[in-house]
PDB file of C-alpha atoms in Angstrom:
ATOM      1  CA  MET A  42      23.797 -93.094  94.576  1.00 89.00           C
ATOM      2  CA  VAL A  43      22.246 -93.990  97.912  1.00 91.00           C
ATOM      3  CA  ASP A  44      22.002 -92.201 101.231  1.00 91.00           C
ATOM      4  CA  PHE A  45      24.329 -93.614 103.889  1.00 85.00           C
ATOM      5  CA  GLY A  46      24.228 -91.741 107.172  1.00 82.00           C
ATOM      6  CA  GLY A  47      23.606 -88.454 105.411  1.00 87.00           C
ATOM      7  CA  TRP A  48      26.293 -89.032 102.775  1.00 83.00           C
ATOM      8  CA  GLU A  49      25.735 -89.976  99.141  1.00 87.00           C
ATOM      9  CA  MET A  50      27.540 -93.183  98.253  1.00 83.00           C
ATOM     10  CA  PRO A  51      27.519 -95.265  95.078  1.00 83.00           C
ATOM     11  CA  GLN A  52      25.999 -98.726  95.381  1.00 81.00           C
ATOM     12  CA  GLN A  53      28.471-100.120  92.888  1.00 77.00           C
ATOM     13  CA  TYR A  54      31.077 -98.620  90.577  1.00 78.00           C
ATOM     14  CA  THR A  55      30.991-100.990  87.605  1.00 80.00           C
ATOM     15  CA  SER A  56      29.327-104.304  87.036  1.00 88.00           C
ATOM     16  CA  ILE A  57      29.383-106.790  89.897  1.00 86.00           C
ATOM     17  CA  ARG A  58      31.229-109.200  87.609  1.00 92.00           C
ATOM     18  CA  ASP A  59      33.973-106.630  86.867  1.00 90.00           C
ATOM     19  CA  GLU A  60      34.387-105.894  90.582  1.00 86.00           C
ATOM     20  CA  HIS A  61      34.564-109.617  91.400  1.00 90.00           C
ATOM     21  CA  PHE A  62      37.311-110.265  88.845  1.00 92.00           C
ATOM     22  CA  ALA A  63      39.265-107.155  89.858  1.00 89.00           C
ATOM     23  CA  VAL A  64      39.380-108.314  93.482  1.00 90.00           C
ATOM     24  CA  ARG A  65      40.277-111.880  92.485  1.00 94.00           C
ATOM     25  CA  LYS A  66      43.053-110.814  90.081  1.00 96.00           C
ATOM     26  CA  VAL A  67      44.546-107.807  91.866  1.00 94.00           C
ATOM     27  CA  ALA A  68      43.257-106.661  95.265  1.00 90.00           C
ATOM     28  CA  GLY A  69      40.306-105.194  97.081  1.00 87.00           C
ATOM     29  CA  LEU A  70      40.142-102.365  99.600  1.00 85.00           C
ATOM     30  CA  PHE A  71      37.163-101.270 101.645  1.00 81.00           C
ATOM     31  CA  ASP A  72      37.362 -97.748 103.044  1.00 81.00           C
ATOM     32  CA  VAL A  73      35.188 -97.533 106.135  1.00 82.00           C
ATOM     33  CA  SER A  74      36.761 -94.344 107.491  1.00 81.00           C
ATOM     34  CA  HIS A  75      33.461 -92.532 106.983  1.00 77.00           C
ATOM     35  CA  MET A  76      31.996 -94.710 109.739  1.00 79.00           C
ATOM     36  CA  GLY A  77      34.308 -93.349 112.437  1.00 86.00           C
ATOM     37  CA  ARG A  78      33.266 -90.923 115.145  1.00 88.00           C
ATOM     38  CA  PHE A  79      35.392 -88.676 117.302  1.00 89.00           C
ATOM     39  CA  ARG A  80      34.720 -87.085 120.659  1.00 94.00           C
ATOM     40  CA  ILE A  81      36.685 -83.879 121.161  1.00 94.00           C
ATOM     41  CA  ALA A  82      36.574 -82.539 124.714  1.00 96.00           C
ATOM     42  CA  GLY A  83      38.462 -80.088 126.859  1.00 96.00           C
ATOM     43  CA  GLY A  84      38.984 -76.397 127.303  1.00 95.00           C
ATOM     44  CA  SER A  85      40.763 -75.887 123.978  1.00 95.00           C
ATOM     45  CA  SER A  86      38.626 -78.251 121.900  1.00 95.00           C
ATOM     46  CA  LEU A  87      37.151 -75.410 119.821  1.00 94.00           C
ATOM     47  CA  ASP A  88      40.655 -74.107 119.021  1.00 94.00           C
ATOM     48  CA  PHE A  89      41.696 -77.634 118.073  1.00 94.00           C
ATOM     49  CA  LEU A  90      38.745 -78.031 115.709  1.00 93.00           C
ATOM     50  CA  GLN A  91      39.287 -74.586 114.165  1.00 94.00           C
ATOM     51  CA  HIS A  92      42.977 -75.317 113.448  1.00 83.00           C
TER      52      HIS A  92
END
């Protein structure tokens, strides 16, 4: 596990070779949703975040 912006993330899940063949034979998906940022503003922003 490595630190990535305050989050613990694995560097790799299996061997690099296994990952390579899995992507070549089936598919690959990269989830980068953890890199998003949101700006919540307005008079009811606290209520929105507490919902």
